[in-house]
């Protein structure tokens, strides 16, 4: 069993327990997602996936030459008036799958040659995603995991992803809470966003050190 599998074993029970009175994001809706009750994001127990495919228009280091393996999750814990994915972030409520099926999606993207698994809007499905990752790792998944978030995350949840997520790609959409409320209905976005991003940066510190070292050697 590798390190990531060990970390999942430790974090997954805690992550799942957050679904019982949902506190997966700063909204703290306190609905019982284990009983398929729905809060602000309208997500139930099973993960809902709108689409999955190699994406060649991501940041170039992620898309590479064979694409980033994006999985677009249905629903969202934000409600941005400018959302380019409005139809499936706010309106559609189908396409639910099991965690086994989600694991198979990850593996199929790897088989297509994608350089990574890119989770788009993962915040409201993190326990289900980590469970699927555990299944996919058992079946041989090798590529890194990208956490591609709108940035309205709970730092307690992000802490539980240390060593499980490989690459963070958070938005930092607002520096003014009044704007965050007006355009995304996201109270206290700035505080939650900054604390979470700092925690993500802490997880990536070793990579930042390696990158600095490589640059220094190249001089
Ligand atoms: S993930 Fe959804 S149900 Fe849970 S606290 Fe956030 S908005 Fe509410």
XYZ file of C-alpha atoms and ligand atoms in Angstrom:
227
model
C 0.000 0.000 0.000
C 1.531 3.361 -0.999
C 1.548 6.598 1.003
C -1.471 8.058 -0.735
C -3.555 4.979 0.030
C -2.539 5.203 3.691
C -3.509 8.870 3.839
C -6.867 8.096 2.247
C -7.475 5.414 4.838
C -6.991 8.022 7.568
C -8.913 10.912 5.967
C -11.869 9.161 4.351
C -13.855 8.291 7.531
C -13.570 11.913 8.705
C -14.546 13.246 5.276
C -17.562 10.934 5.109
C -18.654 11.953 8.594
C -18.901 15.573 7.400
C -21.754 14.489 5.105
C -23.998 13.546 8.009
C -24.618 17.181 8.881
C -23.009 18.677 5.828
C -20.036 20.910 6.577
C -18.077 20.251 3.415
C -17.922 23.932 2.564
C -18.222 27.234 4.440
C -22.002 27.269 4.081
C -22.379 24.576 6.763
C -25.889 23.664 5.586
C -26.079 20.859 8.203
C -28.326 18.669 6.023
C -27.892 14.899 6.174
C -26.339 14.110 2.795
C -25.995 10.449 3.824
C -29.821 10.390 3.630
C -29.685 12.224 0.309
C -30.929 15.481 1.841
C -29.819 18.525 -0.141
C -28.508 21.892 0.928
C -27.592 25.030 -0.994
C -25.546 23.196 -3.626
C -28.372 20.735 -4.364
C -25.951 17.783 -4.277
C -27.126 14.535 -2.719
C -25.213 11.443 -1.670
C -24.137 10.107 -5.053
C -21.694 12.167 -7.119
C -23.219 13.698 -10.230
C -20.992 14.157 -13.281
C -21.972 16.367 -16.162
C -19.158 15.429 -18.540
C -15.664 13.981 -18.722
C -13.095 14.237 -21.485
C -9.497 15.122 -22.312
C -9.260 18.924 -22.161
C -6.709 20.626 -24.396
C -7.505 24.168 -23.287
C -6.432 23.974 -19.642
C -3.290 25.699 -18.401
C -0.591 24.353 -20.758
C 1.375 22.435 -18.074
C -1.827 20.491 -17.289
C -3.053 19.939 -20.855
C 0.363 18.895 -22.130
C 0.109 17.117 -25.437
C -2.576 14.533 -24.629
C -4.945 16.660 -22.577
C -5.991 17.085 -18.957
C -8.542 14.468 -17.881
C -11.344 16.742 -16.762
C -14.337 15.527 -14.801
C -16.981 18.261 -14.565
C -19.165 17.780 -11.516
C -22.810 18.782 -11.604
C -23.988 21.376 -9.022
C -21.831 23.900 -7.201
C -21.530 25.455 -3.751
C -21.385 28.922 -5.338
C -24.066 30.621 -7.440
C -22.169 32.977 -9.717
C -24.299 35.160 -11.945
C -21.571 34.922 -14.614
C -21.143 31.131 -14.484
C -20.161 29.766 -17.892
C -21.420 26.324 -16.838
C -24.730 27.602 -15.446
C -26.795 24.803 -16.969
C -25.066 22.064 -15.031
C -23.863 24.034 -12.027
C -27.306 25.446 -11.200
C -30.036 23.700 -13.182
C -29.471 20.050 -14.063
C -29.918 17.550 -11.243
C -29.348 14.212 -12.961
C -26.297 12.184 -14.057
C -25.720 10.621 -10.636
C -23.223 7.750 -10.585
C -21.672 5.438 -8.008
C -18.150 5.863 -6.633
C -17.173 2.673 -8.540
C -18.321 4.321 -11.753
C -16.434 7.497 -10.862
C -13.281 5.420 -10.317
C -13.791 3.873 -13.756
C -14.109 7.354 -15.306
C -10.728 8.268 -13.806
C -9.174 5.093 -15.183
C -10.709 5.598 -18.627
C -9.236 9.134 -18.836
C -5.829 7.730 -17.916
C -6.188 5.056 -20.607
C -6.924 7.819 -23.135
C -3.481 9.216 -22.311
C -4.489 12.192 -20.133
C -1.665 13.519 -17.988
C -3.802 14.009 -14.884
C -7.328 13.734 -13.461
C -8.715 17.255 -13.265
C -11.649 17.592 -10.849
C -13.691 20.636 -11.841
C -15.902 22.004 -9.006
C -15.108 19.152 -6.606
C -15.842 20.899 -3.276
C -19.330 19.488 -2.682
C -18.294 15.885 -3.536
C -14.924 15.497 -1.860
C -15.716 12.375 0.259
C -17.183 10.606 -2.764
C -14.202 11.616 -4.916
C -11.666 10.386 -2.362
C -13.554 7.097 -2.073
C -13.495 6.746 -5.879
C -9.794 7.603 -5.919
C -9.119 4.826 -3.445
C -10.851 2.334 -5.764
C -9.026 3.705 -8.814
C -5.632 3.488 -7.071
C -6.330 -0.132 -6.205
C -7.004 -0.744 -9.882
C -3.727 0.917 -10.874
C -4.387 4.643 -11.413
C -1.045 6.425 -11.677
C -1.641 9.991 -12.910
C -1.831 12.945 -10.463
C -5.031 14.473 -9.128
C -5.861 18.144 -9.770
C -8.215 20.041 -7.421
C -9.778 22.726 -9.627
C -11.987 24.795 -7.330
C -13.925 28.046 -7.338
C -12.165 28.701 -4.045
C -15.100 28.648 -1.610
C -13.618 25.824 0.437
C -13.499 24.852 4.081
C -9.963 24.789 5.445
C -10.865 21.783 7.634
C -11.637 19.783 4.498
C -8.539 20.982 2.657
C -6.386 19.854 5.612
C -7.736 16.332 5.096
C -6.495 16.343 1.493
C -2.813 16.779 2.364
C -0.888 14.184 0.354
C -4.028 13.028 -1.482
C -4.416 15.927 -3.927
C -1.283 16.461 -6.026
C -2.016 19.786 -7.739
C -4.237 22.634 -6.549
C -5.754 25.079 -9.010
C -7.952 27.381 -6.882
C -9.686 30.531 -8.026
C -9.281 33.645 -5.893
C -12.308 35.451 -7.285
C -12.910 38.222 -4.794
C -11.061 40.491 -2.426
C -14.311 42.142 -1.339
C -17.017 40.198 0.526
C -19.794 42.507 -0.643
C -18.944 41.626 -4.249
C -18.744 37.909 -3.392
C -22.245 38.069 -1.895
C -23.643 40.076 -4.757
C -22.233 38.053 -7.635
C -21.741 34.552 -6.168
C -24.003 34.482 -3.106
C -20.899 33.411 -1.154
C -20.787 34.980 2.330
C -17.322 35.531 3.844
C -15.684 34.272 0.672
C -12.497 36.292 1.169
C -11.591 34.854 4.569
C -12.404 31.240 3.659
C -10.701 31.530 0.296
C -7.460 32.976 1.664
C -7.160 30.514 4.556
C -7.856 27.553 2.252
C -5.399 28.686 -0.409
C -2.697 29.146 2.241
C -3.344 25.588 3.385
C -3.106 24.342 -0.222
C 0.180 26.191 -0.568
C 1.453 24.488 2.579
C 0.747 21.071 1.006
C 2.689 22.112 -2.098
C 5.678 23.583 -0.242
C 7.962 20.708 -1.110
C 7.186 21.224 -4.822
C 7.846 24.944 -4.518
C 11.246 24.167 -2.912
C 12.122 21.708 -5.692
C 11.108 24.210 -8.366
C 13.297 26.924 -6.743
C 16.197 24.485 -6.515
C 15.868 23.560 -10.198
C 15.758 27.214 -11.208
C 18.798 27.951 -9.060
C 20.723 25.088 -10.694
C 19.758 26.317 -14.147
C 21.344 29.735 -13.507
S -21.395 21.109 0.229
Fe -23.478 21.765 -0.324
S -24.820 20.945 1.320
Fe -22.689 20.859 2.045
S -22.385 22.741 3.211
Fe -21.701 23.153 1.100
S -23.476 23.978 0.001
Fe -24.216 23.027 1.895
